[in-house]
Amino acid sequence: MAAFYSFLAVLALIVIPWLGVGMGMSALFGIALPYIAIIIFLVGFTMRIVDWAKSPVPFCIPTTGGQQKSLPWIANNPWDNPVDKKGVFMRMVLEVLCFRSLFRNTSVKLQQDGPKVGYSSEKSLWLFALIFHYCFLLIFVRHLRFFMMPVPGPVGIAEFLDSILQIGLPVMYQSDALILVGLLFLLARRVFDGKVRYITLMQDYFPLFLLLGIVLTGVWMRYVVKVDVIAVKELTMGLVTLHPHLPTTPIDASVYAHLTLVCALFIYFPFSKLMHMGGIFLSPTRVCPNMSRRAMWVNPWNDPAVKAHSYEAYEDEFREKMIEAGLPVDKEA
Amino acid sequence: MAKYPPPEELIKINYTTPVKSWMDTKTPFKTGNFSYPGKPDILKYLGMPNPRVWSPTDDDWQLPPDWQRIVMEKFRSLLKKYRSFKVFMDICVRCGACADKCHFFIGGGDPKNMPVLRAELLRSIYRGEFSAAAKVLGKLAGARKLEEDVIKEWFLYFYQCTECRRCSLFCPYGIDTAEITMMARELLHEVGCNINWILEPAANCNRTGNHLGIQPHAYKDMMDFLCDDIEDITGKRIRPNVNKKGCEILFITPSGDIFADPGIYTYMGYLILFEHLGLDVTWSTYASEGGNFGLFTSDKMMKKINGKMYNEAKRLGVKWILGGECGHMWRVINQYMSTMNGPADFLETPVSPITGTKFDAAAGTKMLHIAEFTADLIKNKKLNLDPSRNDNFVSTFHDSCNPARGMGLLEEPRYIMKNVCRQFYEMPENTIREQTFCCGGGAGLNNEEFTETRLRGGLPRGNAVKYVRDRHGVNNLACICAIDRATLPPLCDYWAPGVGVSGVHELVGNAIILDGEKKRTTDLRQNPLPGMEDEEE
């Protein structure tokens, strides 16, 4: 049900601008909505991060994934069990760029004979998640050509690498195909893996369908309708230079559908699980170094009024028994 | 053992998830899947809310009249106090990487024991109360209202989590169910839903210094009794210092070790080690517990109980503190102690008086793990060892969750093991070191009434032990945690019969040759040493 509603919502986000542009509302979908979306995204994203960053990390609670630094002759694991900022930096680099923790993933099999519990490496989620995220990044970078004049060198390089196989005309970007593969795998997991289906909510289906919608409308524009790129750039440059205007040559309605979906993503982003993008940098189990036994970690709300049951009270209760047992006491009976 | 289904029955686990949504699936309370509630007098002693006589199987849990407001107020305050809680409520993408990492899920198949869903039990309320959109969309958006059934579900599942943090290791964002369970338990305390097996030890720790409620004179008696045993075995009389002022070191270990088999042999191991070194060390009856049942209760209780260690070190005037083999004790010392009760500026950075090694790892807390201490002694060849005395044991090592994933103490105990015994085999790699599996009794769940669930949760550990038993003839599972020493023996009897449990320092105690000792014919358990089977006293 959740999947169906999510699908419908995304479909609506395609149909509405498509029809709306036909009825002469291009300015709404091409100019007003992008501005609204980007403002909501920037303000929302910043507010979420600030809100998290403002809440304290009272204790140093890293999940340690390797040998601690202790005796000099024992090899420690500085990236999985960091003691300093450098180690934490490396841990986060591996986490963010290589999905280190997901790389560890295993799956469990239970055989009744014996019985035997077996663990095998399970890297498919890691692989397809990595494919999806990197393709998304590449596509994002490629799109900068629409928002920059002149187009910076790295954007050109990204495009060149992405189309290096030179398939078809216009040349096919590999990332367009790969991101579809990645997204479809992530969706298929949610639908066909019983455990994952059980925990999946609408908030999980919706972004997947939304991204699929974005990719498919993009592919449609580029490879099927072959929209007027010069006109599109006229529109987008108008937006970034704060001189918004509709292009003189009209552009295909699919561009507006694509743009609306992207706007929906930007608006949805700060209120959703997609904030994991920012949240990972604030996750105490990953960004805390394992150093609280070496140096002081301060808890801003540590309550000095909480005191241990005192030795005096303890001795008062047991003094006679202690003396009888020959244990030293501070105050004689 | 007759009370529990036999392993063949228990292993029939169905991992397929129900068709109905988890919100519409209720799990009944039945014998073996829950722990008994906190007794009213214990709650009163600890000053905790809503003391009453009740049972989880009752329909009416006698919550306070405005319990919803109480819970939501606490929820809000916890979100303000802990970034971990807030971030973990917000950023989970439900990728499911954690799903089959929990030992209770692997051994029981209940989908609500998947860490992601355990956290959803709280997240669903968080969404329903703090997110406008989810409020409107309701169940479709995974939001629900706070009803009495939610409290019952929280009680069931957050007292079916041992805070072992295995899921956190695999989570791409490091979401730590231990943190979430700690928050949920704090919420439950507000309305008086908690378990006696945590609160009674916490109350005991507070009053007598240890979780068993052993009073000082009785503690001394038990210690003398163990010294008698050591004298029988080695011919040497050990006279340990207790509550003595002016020693260099204060030693603190979990009190489970003085009281119960097989922990007592580890305790004897410590005594023999200190005697062998002539260490200037004292024990304490006031701080006679390393284990901290406050960790399973609330941050305040944890701080209160932990505070005794520094209090006592200051009162006795020691230079630094040495800590025994214990799991959650070390989680508290490593991650919380200095923050809560530090800085310990009246102490010095631990320096081994035998080897001169300065332990920078403990420069802040001034508290050293005995595995670090002993590994350093062995490396510097300061121990006179006869590893052949452990030849009756074919050993493997169980990484206790807290030292492994909350500290990273992996190599030190292995180094000791390999030097004090000659037959050592590792369990499969996905079940050791940072990927180690819980004994099923952590976080205060090591109670009798919970045994069936514990045995289920113990399946992954038990099966790995069985694997090395069958392959290498392993008959001894060594560990560095007192809870392990209590929970693993029944677990091994059930899943890997024939394997016993020991502490690492029991094996050290066996191997150490004391100056002037008599010819030993038995190990610390008074079983004949290899080749001594026919010797008479």
mmCIF file of C-alpha atoms in Angstrom, chain A:
data_model
loop_
_atom_site.group_PDB
_atom_site.id
_atom_site.type_symbol
_atom_site.label_atom_id
_atom_site.label_comp_id
_atom_site.label_asym_id
_atom_site.label_seq_id
_atom_site.Cartn_x
_atom_site.Cartn_y
_atom_site.Cartn_z
ATOM 1 C CA MET A 1 0.000 0.000 0.000
ATOM 2 C CA ALA A 2 2.762 2.382 1.017
ATOM 3 C CA ALA A 3 4.560 1.628 -2.247
ATOM 4 C CA PHE A 4 1.394 2.227 -4.267
ATOM 5 C CA TYR A 5 0.680 5.606 -2.646
ATOM 6 C CA SER A 6 4.267 6.666 -3.136
ATOM 7 C CA PHE A 7 4.067 5.697 -6.787
ATOM 8 C CA LEU A 8 0.849 7.674 -7.207
ATOM 9 C CA ALA A 9 2.353 10.725 -5.537
ATOM 10 C CA VAL A 10 5.305 10.715 -7.898
ATOM 11 C CA LEU A 11 3.031 10.171 -10.884
ATOM 12 C CA ALA A 12 1.043 13.210 -9.827
ATOM 13 C CA LEU A 13 4.255 15.231 -9.642
ATOM 14 C CA ILE A 14 4.858 14.379 -13.304
ATOM 15 C CA VAL A 15 1.327 14.833 -14.608
ATOM 16 C CA ILE A 16 0.540 18.117 -12.860
ATOM 17 C CA PRO A 17 3.383 20.192 -14.385
ATOM 18 C CA TRP A 18 2.901 18.452 -17.737
ATOM 19 C CA LEU A 19 -0.712 19.589 -17.833
ATOM 20 C CA GLY A 20 0.009 22.883 -16.127
ATOM 21 C CA VAL A 21 2.579 23.917 -18.710
ATOM 22 C CA GLY A 22 0.045 23.101 -21.439
ATOM 23 C CA MET A 23 -2.307 25.526 -19.731
ATOM 24 C CA GLY A 24 0.305 28.278 -19.745
ATOM 25 C CA MET A 25 1.679 27.946 -16.229
ATOM 26 C CA SER A 26 5.312 27.602 -17.297
ATOM 27 C CA ALA A 27 6.421 30.432 -15.060
ATOM 28 C CA LEU A 28 5.013 28.710 -12.001
ATOM 29 C CA PHE A 29 6.869 25.455 -12.633
ATOM 30 C CA GLY A 30 9.940 26.936 -14.299
ATOM 31 C CA ILE A 31 10.574 29.940 -12.055
ATOM 32 C CA ALA A 32 8.509 30.156 -8.865
ATOM 33 C CA LEU A 33 8.757 26.532 -7.785
ATOM 34 C CA PRO A 34 12.556 26.248 -8.159
ATOM 35 C CA TYR A 35 13.061 29.349 -6.015
ATOM 36 C CA ILE A 36 10.678 28.061 -3.365
ATOM 37 C CA ALA A 37 12.343 24.655 -3.396
ATOM 38 C CA ILE A 38 15.865 25.927 -3.061
ATOM 39 C CA ILE A 39 14.923 28.234 -0.212
ATOM 40 C CA ILE A 40 13.136 25.456 1.680
ATOM 41 C CA PHE A 41 16.074 23.144 1.099
ATOM 42 C CA LEU A 42 18.734 25.553 2.286
ATOM 43 C CA VAL A 43 16.818 26.816 5.286
ATOM 44 C CA GLY A 44 15.490 23.370 6.232
ATOM 45 C CA PHE A 45 18.840 21.623 5.855
ATOM 46 C CA THR A 46 20.654 24.262 7.875
ATOM 47 C CA MET A 47 18.034 24.236 10.621
ATOM 48 C CA ARG A 48 18.210 20.475 10.976
ATOM 49 C CA ILE A 49 21.991 20.457 11.186
ATOM 50 C CA VAL A 50 22.019 23.331 13.660
ATOM 51 C CA ASP A 51 19.375 21.594 15.754
ATOM 52 C CA TRP A 52 21.455 18.414 15.930
ATOM 53 C CA ALA A 53 24.707 20.235 16.455
ATOM 54 C CA LYS A 54 23.185 22.179 19.339
ATOM 55 C CA SER A 55 22.233 19.063 21.282
ATOM 56 C CA PRO A 56 25.139 17.907 23.402
ATOM 57 C CA VAL A 57 27.175 14.745 23.128
ATOM 58 C CA PRO A 58 27.358 14.161 26.883
ATOM 59 C CA PHE A 59 29.476 11.035 26.674
ATOM 60 C CA CYS A 60 32.195 9.742 24.406
ATOM 61 C CA ILE A 61 30.584 6.641 22.944
ATOM 62 C CA PRO A 62 32.423 5.402 19.846
ATOM 63 C CA THR A 63 31.585 1.943 18.581
ATOM 64 C CA THR A 64 35.050 0.480 18.392
ATOM 65 C CA GLY A 65 35.668 -1.758 15.419
ATOM 66 C CA GLY A 66 39.220 -2.830 16.111
ATOM 67 C CA GLN A 67 42.090 -3.039 18.550
ATOM 68 C CA GLN A 68 42.516 -0.067 20.900
ATOM 69 C CA LYS A 69 45.735 1.863 21.194
ATOM 70 C CA SER A 70 47.262 0.586 24.397
ATOM 71 C CA LEU A 71 50.668 -1.019 24.705
ATOM 72 C CA PRO A 72 53.224 0.040 22.112
ATOM 73 C CA TRP A 73 53.943 -3.510 20.968
ATOM 74 C CA ILE A 74 50.299 -4.283 20.201
ATOM 75 C CA ALA A 75 49.293 -3.194 16.714
ATOM 76 C CA ASN A 76 46.241 -0.982 17.028
ATOM 77 C CA ASN A 77 43.630 -0.119 14.465
ATOM 78 C CA PRO A 78 43.731 3.673 14.181
ATOM 79 C CA TRP A 79 40.919 4.000 11.623
ATOM 80 C CA ASP A 80 38.337 1.655 13.122
ATOM 81 C CA ASN A 81 39.252 2.542 16.682
ATOM 82 C CA PRO A 82 40.621 6.073 16.421
ATOM 83 C CA VAL A 83 42.159 7.878 19.387
ATOM 84 C CA ASP A 84 42.594 11.295 17.817
ATOM 85 C CA LYS A 85 41.103 13.686 15.263
ATOM 86 C CA LYS A 86 43.266 12.320 12.468
ATOM 87 C CA GLY A 87 41.959 8.828 13.090
ATOM 88 C CA VAL A 88 38.374 10.039 13.252
ATOM 89 C CA PHE A 89 38.897 11.923 10.005
ATOM 90 C CA MET A 90 40.112 8.753 8.293
ATOM 91 C CA ARG A 91 37.278 6.752 9.790
ATOM 92 C CA MET A 92 34.750 9.243 8.441
ATOM 93 C CA VAL A 93 36.429 9.407 5.033
ATOM 94 C CA LEU A 94 36.149 5.635 4.729
ATOM 95 C CA GLU A 95 32.595 5.749 6.011
ATOM 96 C CA VAL A 96 31.379 8.517 3.729
ATOM 97 C CA LEU A 97 33.335 7.746 0.596
ATOM 98 C CA CYS A 98 33.525 3.935 0.792
ATOM 99 C CA PHE A 99 30.579 2.974 3.013
ATOM 100 C CA ARG A 100 32.990 1.091 5.271
ATOM 101 C CA SER A 101 30.434 -0.215 7.761
ATOM 102 C CA LEU A 102 28.148 -1.521 5.063
ATOM 103 C CA PHE A 103 31.122 -3.290 3.500
ATOM 104 C CA ARG A 104 31.261 -5.429 6.619
ATOM 105 C CA ASN A 105 27.712 -6.675 6.092
ATOM 106 C CA THR A 106 27.051 -10.386 6.498
ATOM 107 C CA SER A 107 23.996 -12.552 6.161
ATOM 108 C CA VAL A 108 22.997 -15.376 8.418
ATOM 109 C CA LYS A 109 21.920 -18.850 7.393
ATOM 110 C CA LEU A 110 20.559 -21.404 9.782
ATOM 111 C CA GLN A 111 20.790 -25.088 9.001
ATOM 112 C CA GLN A 112 18.669 -27.361 11.119
ATOM 113 C CA ASP A 113 21.128 -30.243 11.015
ATOM 114 C CA GLY A 114 23.610 -29.787 13.735
ATOM 115 C CA PRO A 115 22.207 -27.102 14.079
ATOM 116 C CA LYS A 116 24.588 -24.791 12.292
ATOM 117 C CA VAL A 117 24.552 -21.020 12.063
ATOM 118 C CA GLY A 118 26.596 -19.804 9.099
ATOM 119 C CA TYR A 119 27.626 -16.297 8.153
ATOM 120 C CA SER A 120 28.478 -15.237 4.655
ATOM 121 C CA SER A 121 29.673 -11.938 3.334
ATOM 122 C CA GLU A 122 26.813 -9.904 1.883
ATOM 123 C CA LYS A 123 28.053 -7.046 -0.251
ATOM 124 C CA SER A 124 25.151 -6.430 -2.626
ATOM 125 C CA LEU A 125 23.641 -3.604 -0.592
ATOM 126 C CA TRP A 126 27.069 -2.027 -0.282
ATOM 127 C CA LEU A 127 27.726 -2.329 -4.021
ATOM 128 C CA PHE A 128 24.398 -1.031 -5.287
ATOM 129 C CA ALA A 129 24.197 1.718 -2.678
ATOM 130 C CA LEU A 130 27.672 2.808 -3.753
ATOM 131 C CA ILE A 131 26.694 2.704 -7.437
ATOM 132 C CA PHE A 132 23.593 4.754 -6.781
ATOM 133 C CA HIS A 133 25.296 7.399 -4.678
ATOM 134 C CA TYR A 134 28.276 7.882 -6.968
ATOM 135 C CA CYS A 135 26.103 8.053 -10.090
ATOM 136 C CA PHE A 136 23.911 10.583 -8.340
ATOM 137 C CA LEU A 137 26.971 12.660 -7.537
ATOM 138 C CA LEU A 138 28.262 12.438 -11.101
ATOM 139 C CA ILE A 139 24.913 13.423 -12.562
ATOM 140 C CA PHE A 140 24.694 16.314 -10.132
ATOM 141 C CA VAL A 141 28.127 17.514 -11.218
ATOM 142 C CA ARG A 142 27.244 17.129 -14.892
ATOM 143 C CA HIS A 143 24.168 19.276 -14.388
ATOM 144 C CA LEU A 144 26.293 22.163 -13.207
ATOM 145 C CA ARG A 145 26.893 22.982 -16.869
ATOM 146 C CA PHE A 146 23.348 24.318 -16.930
ATOM 147 C CA PHE A 147 24.030 26.640 -14.054
ATOM 148 C CA MET A 148 27.491 27.960 -14.873
ATOM 149 C CA MET A 149 28.940 30.115 -17.589
ATOM 150 C CA PRO A 150 31.619 29.336 -18.570
ATOM 151 C CA VAL A 151 31.405 25.639 -17.746
ATOM 152 C CA PRO A 152 34.234 24.779 -15.294
ATOM 153 C CA GLY A 153 36.851 22.241 -16.355
ATOM 154 C CA PRO A 154 36.004 19.489 -13.843
ATOM 155 C CA VAL A 155 32.403 19.426 -15.078
ATOM 156 C CA GLY A 156 33.675 18.817 -18.606
ATOM 157 C CA ILE A 157 35.960 16.054 -17.370
ATOM 158 C CA ALA A 158 33.088 14.398 -15.481
ATOM 159 C CA GLU A 159 31.021 14.474 -18.649
ATOM 160 C CA PHE A 160 33.819 13.116 -20.760
ATOM 161 C CA LEU A 161 34.423 10.203 -18.406
ATOM 162 C CA ASP A 162 30.729 9.508 -18.080
ATOM 163 C CA SER A 163 30.279 9.184 -21.838
ATOM 164 C CA ILE A 164 33.610 7.511 -22.594
ATOM 165 C CA LEU A 165 31.928 4.465 -24.121
ATOM 166 C CA GLN A 166 30.407 6.701 -26.840
ATOM 167 C CA ILE A 167 27.210 4.716 -27.214
ATOM 168 C CA GLY A 168 24.445 6.208 -29.384
ATOM 169 C CA LEU A 169 23.680 9.815 -30.227
ATOM 170 C CA PRO A 170 23.424 11.903 -28.185
ATOM 171 C CA VAL A 171 26.135 9.855 -26.469
ATOM 172 C CA MET A 172 24.816 7.859 -23.605
ATOM 173 C CA TYR A 173 26.005 8.664 -20.100
ATOM 174 C CA GLN A 174 26.861 5.461 -18.245
ATOM 175 C CA SER A 175 25.686 7.023 -15.016
ATOM 176 C CA ASP A 176 22.144 7.282 -16.413
ATOM 177 C CA ALA A 177 21.989 3.537 -16.878
ATOM 178 C CA LEU A 178 23.861 2.679 -13.690
ATOM 179 C CA ILE A 179 21.762 4.872 -11.436
ATOM 180 C CA LEU A 180 18.693 3.093 -12.756
ATOM 181 C CA VAL A 181 20.300 -0.231 -11.927
ATOM 182 C CA GLY A 182 21.144 1.014 -8.445
ATOM 183 C CA LEU A 183 17.688 2.429 -7.759
ATOM 184 C CA LEU A 184 15.882 -0.615 -9.126
ATOM 185 C CA PHE A 185 17.994 -2.888 -6.922
ATOM 186 C CA LEU A 186 17.234 -0.806 -3.839
ATOM 187 C CA LEU A 187 13.539 -0.898 -4.723
ATOM 188 C CA ALA A 188 13.537 -4.618 -5.479
ATOM 189 C CA ARG A 189 15.125 -5.273 -2.076
ATOM 190 C CA ARG A 190 12.312 -3.442 -0.387
ATOM 191 C CA VAL A 191 9.694 -5.369 -2.344
ATOM 192 C CA PHE A 192 11.116 -8.882 -2.418
ATOM 193 C CA ASP A 193 13.195 -9.258 0.776
ATOM 194 C CA GLY A 194 10.655 -10.139 3.452
ATOM 195 C CA LYS A 195 12.650 -8.653 6.321
ATOM 196 C CA VAL A 196 13.231 -5.372 4.517
ATOM 197 C CA ARG A 197 9.628 -5.189 3.277
ATOM 198 C CA TYR A 198 8.458 -5.555 6.854
ATOM 199 C CA ILE A 199 10.359 -2.471 8.002
ATOM 200 C CA THR A 200 9.738 -0.360 4.910
ATOM 201 C CA LEU A 201 7.543 2.713 5.252
ATOM 202 C CA MET A 202 6.115 5.150 2.755
ATOM 203 C CA GLN A 203 9.075 7.413 3.549
ATOM 204 C CA ASP A 204 11.296 4.695 2.102
ATOM 205 C CA TYR A 205 9.367 4.068 -1.102
ATOM 206 C CA PHE A 206 8.636 7.691 -1.889
ATOM 207 C CA PRO A 207 12.219 8.906 -2.356
ATOM 208 C CA LEU A 208 13.011 5.841 -4.450
ATOM 209 C CA PHE A 209 10.087 6.486 -6.797
ATOM 210 C CA LEU A 210 10.895 10.183 -6.821
ATOM 211 C CA LEU A 211 14.476 9.530 -7.885
ATOM 212 C CA LEU A 212 13.343 6.982 -10.449
ATOM 213 C CA GLY A 213 10.936 9.612 -11.787
ATOM 214 C CA ILE A 214 13.729 12.154 -12.001
ATOM 215 C CA VAL A 215 16.033 9.768 -13.844
ATOM 216 C CA LEU A 216 13.342 8.551 -16.229
ATOM 217 C CA THR A 217 12.092 12.038 -17.132
ATOM 218 C CA GLY A 218 15.707 13.054 -17.606
ATOM 219 C CA VAL A 219 16.357 10.127 -19.908
ATOM 220 C CA TRP A 220 13.141 10.878 -21.765
ATOM 221 C CA MET A 221 14.167 14.496 -22.345
ATOM 222 C CA ARG A 222 17.653 13.698 -23.461
ATOM 223 C CA TYR A 223 17.337 10.570 -25.505
ATOM 224 C CA VAL A 224 13.695 10.469 -26.676
ATOM 225 C CA VAL A 225 12.370 14.011 -27.071
ATOM 226 C CA LYS A 226 15.868 15.484 -27.441
ATOM 227 C CA VAL A 227 14.862 18.818 -25.941
ATOM 228 C CA ASP A 228 16.424 22.106 -26.961
ATOM 229 C CA VAL A 229 19.412 22.292 -24.598
ATOM 230 C CA ILE A 230 20.171 25.932 -25.442
ATOM 231 C CA ALA A 231 16.667 26.930 -24.389
ATOM 232 C CA VAL A 232 16.938 24.936 -21.175
ATOM 233 C CA LYS A 233 20.189 26.642 -20.362
ATOM 234 C CA GLU A 234 18.581 30.017 -20.995
ATOM 235 C CA LEU A 235 15.985 29.151 -18.366
ATOM 236 C CA THR A 236 18.451 27.845 -15.776
ATOM 237 C CA MET A 237 20.939 30.671 -16.236
ATOM 238 C CA GLY A 238 18.085 33.091 -15.714
ATOM 239 C CA LEU A 239 17.402 31.389 -12.404
ATOM 240 C CA VAL A 240 20.974 31.460 -11.098
ATOM 241 C CA THR A 241 21.673 35.029 -12.218
ATOM 242 C CA LEU A 242 18.469 36.126 -10.462
ATOM 243 C CA HIS A 243 17.057 37.418 -13.751
ATOM 244 C CA PRO A 244 14.462 34.705 -14.191
ATOM 245 C CA HIS A 245 12.672 34.575 -17.518
ATOM 246 C CA LEU A 246 11.127 31.899 -19.712
ATOM 247 C CA PRO A 247 13.209 31.005 -22.783
ATOM 248 C CA THR A 248 12.205 32.590 -26.093
ATOM 249 C CA THR A 249 11.913 29.206 -27.790
ATOM 250 C CA PRO A 250 9.393 27.102 -25.896
ATOM 251 C CA ILE A 251 10.713 23.915 -24.317
ATOM 252 C CA ASP A 252 9.105 20.525 -24.005
ATOM 253 C CA ALA A 253 6.743 19.894 -21.071
ATOM 254 C CA SER A 254 8.926 16.983 -19.929
ATOM 255 C CA VAL A 255 11.562 19.504 -18.840
ATOM 256 C CA TYR A 256 9.047 21.061 -16.469
ATOM 257 C CA ALA A 257 8.062 17.635 -15.159
ATOM 258 C CA HIS A 258 11.740 16.837 -14.537
ATOM 259 C CA LEU A 259 12.280 20.171 -12.845
ATOM 260 C CA THR A 260 9.199 19.771 -10.657
ATOM 261 C CA LEU A 261 10.347 16.366 -9.459
ATOM 262 C CA VAL A 262 13.738 17.786 -8.587
ATOM 263 C CA CYS A 263 12.054 20.615 -6.715
ATOM 264 C CA ALA A 264 9.943 18.069 -4.852
ATOM 265 C CA LEU A 265 13.147 16.266 -3.858
ATOM 266 C CA PHE A 266 14.691 19.484 -2.573
ATOM 267 C CA ILE A 267 11.582 20.363 -0.591
ATOM 268 C CA TYR A 268 11.224 16.842 0.810
ATOM 269 C CA PHE A 269 14.890 16.486 1.700
ATOM 270 C CA PRO A 270 15.188 18.383 5.010
ATOM 271 C CA PHE A 271 12.142 16.692 6.479
ATOM 272 C CA SER A 272 13.080 13.140 5.672
ATOM 273 C CA LYS A 273 15.525 10.338 6.199
ATOM 274 C CA LEU A 274 17.515 11.789 3.296
ATOM 275 C CA MET A 275 19.071 13.928 6.020
ATOM 276 C CA HIS A 276 21.333 10.952 6.669
ATOM 277 C CA MET A 277 23.584 12.896 4.318
ATOM 278 C CA GLY A 278 24.195 15.444 7.052
ATOM 279 C CA GLY A 279 23.469 13.223 10.025
ATOM 280 C CA ILE A 280 26.350 10.850 9.432
ATOM 281 C CA PHE A 281 28.771 13.632 10.298
ATOM 282 C CA LEU A 282 27.075 14.063 13.656
ATOM 283 C CA SER A 283 26.690 10.436 14.681
ATOM 284 C CA PRO A 284 28.458 10.132 18.052
ATOM 285 C CA THR A 285 29.352 6.461 17.676
ATOM 286 C CA ARG A 286 31.330 7.281 14.543
ATOM 287 C CA VAL A 287 32.773 10.727 15.143
ATOM 288 C CA CYS A 288 33.889 10.344 18.748
ATOM 289 C CA PRO A 289 37.475 9.215 19.220
ATOM 290 C CA ASN A 290 38.101 6.421 21.705
ATOM 291 C CA MET A 291 39.998 8.662 24.108
ATOM 292 C CA SER A 292 37.814 9.171 27.165
ATOM 293 C CA ARG A 293 40.106 6.998 29.264
ATOM 294 C CA ARG A 294 43.044 9.133 28.152
ATOM 295 C CA ALA A 295 41.627 12.603 28.559
ATOM 296 C CA MET A 296 38.647 14.395 30.041
ATOM 297 C CA TRP A 297 35.398 14.495 28.072
ATOM 298 C CA VAL A 298 32.997 17.122 29.365
ATOM 299 C CA ASN A 299 29.280 16.585 29.819
ATOM 300 C CA PRO A 300 27.605 20.007 29.904
ATOM 301 C CA TRP A 301 24.690 18.817 32.018
ATOM 302 C CA ASN A 302 26.577 16.564 34.395
ATOM 303 C CA ASP A 303 24.768 16.935 37.686
ATOM 304 C CA PRO A 304 27.153 17.544 40.619
ATOM 305 C CA ALA A 305 24.305 16.845 43.047
ATOM 306 C CA VAL A 306 24.382 13.148 42.168
ATOM 307 C CA LYS A 307 26.723 11.659 44.750
ATOM 308 C CA ALA A 308 27.722 8.156 45.648
ATOM 309 C CA HIS A 309 26.569 6.622 48.912
ATOM 310 C CA SER A 310 29.409 7.836 51.118
ATOM 311 C CA TYR A 311 31.999 5.704 52.859
ATOM 312 C CA GLU A 312 31.063 7.353 56.158
ATOM 313 C CA ALA A 313 27.444 6.220 55.825
ATOM 314 C CA TYR A 314 28.669 2.778 54.838
ATOM 315 C CA GLU A 315 30.971 2.475 57.804
ATOM 316 C CA ASP A 316 28.296 3.802 60.148
ATOM 317 C CA GLU A 317 26.039 0.969 59.070
ATOM 318 C CA PHE A 318 28.602 -1.834 59.257
ATOM 319 C CA ARG A 319 31.224 -0.572 61.764
ATOM 320 C CA GLU A 320 30.774 -3.204 64.424
ATOM 321 C CA LYS A 321 30.798 -6.056 61.966
ATOM 322 C CA MET A 322 33.872 -4.630 60.295
ATOM 323 C CA ILE A 323 35.763 -4.358 63.576
ATOM 324 C CA GLU A 324 34.793 -7.879 64.475
ATOM 325 C CA ALA A 325 36.104 -9.145 61.141
ATOM 326 C CA GLY A 326 39.399 -7.314 61.670
ATOM 327 C CA LEU A 327 38.807 -4.782 58.909
ATOM 328 C CA PRO A 328 40.293 -1.303 59.437
ATOM 329 C CA VAL A 329 37.804 1.464 60.224
ATOM 330 C CA ASP A 330 38.088 5.247 60.136
ATOM 331 C CA LYS A 331 36.157 5.848 63.356
ATOM 332 C CA GLU A 332 36.356 3.499 66.317
ATOM 333 C CA ALA A 333 33.045 2.338 67.783
#
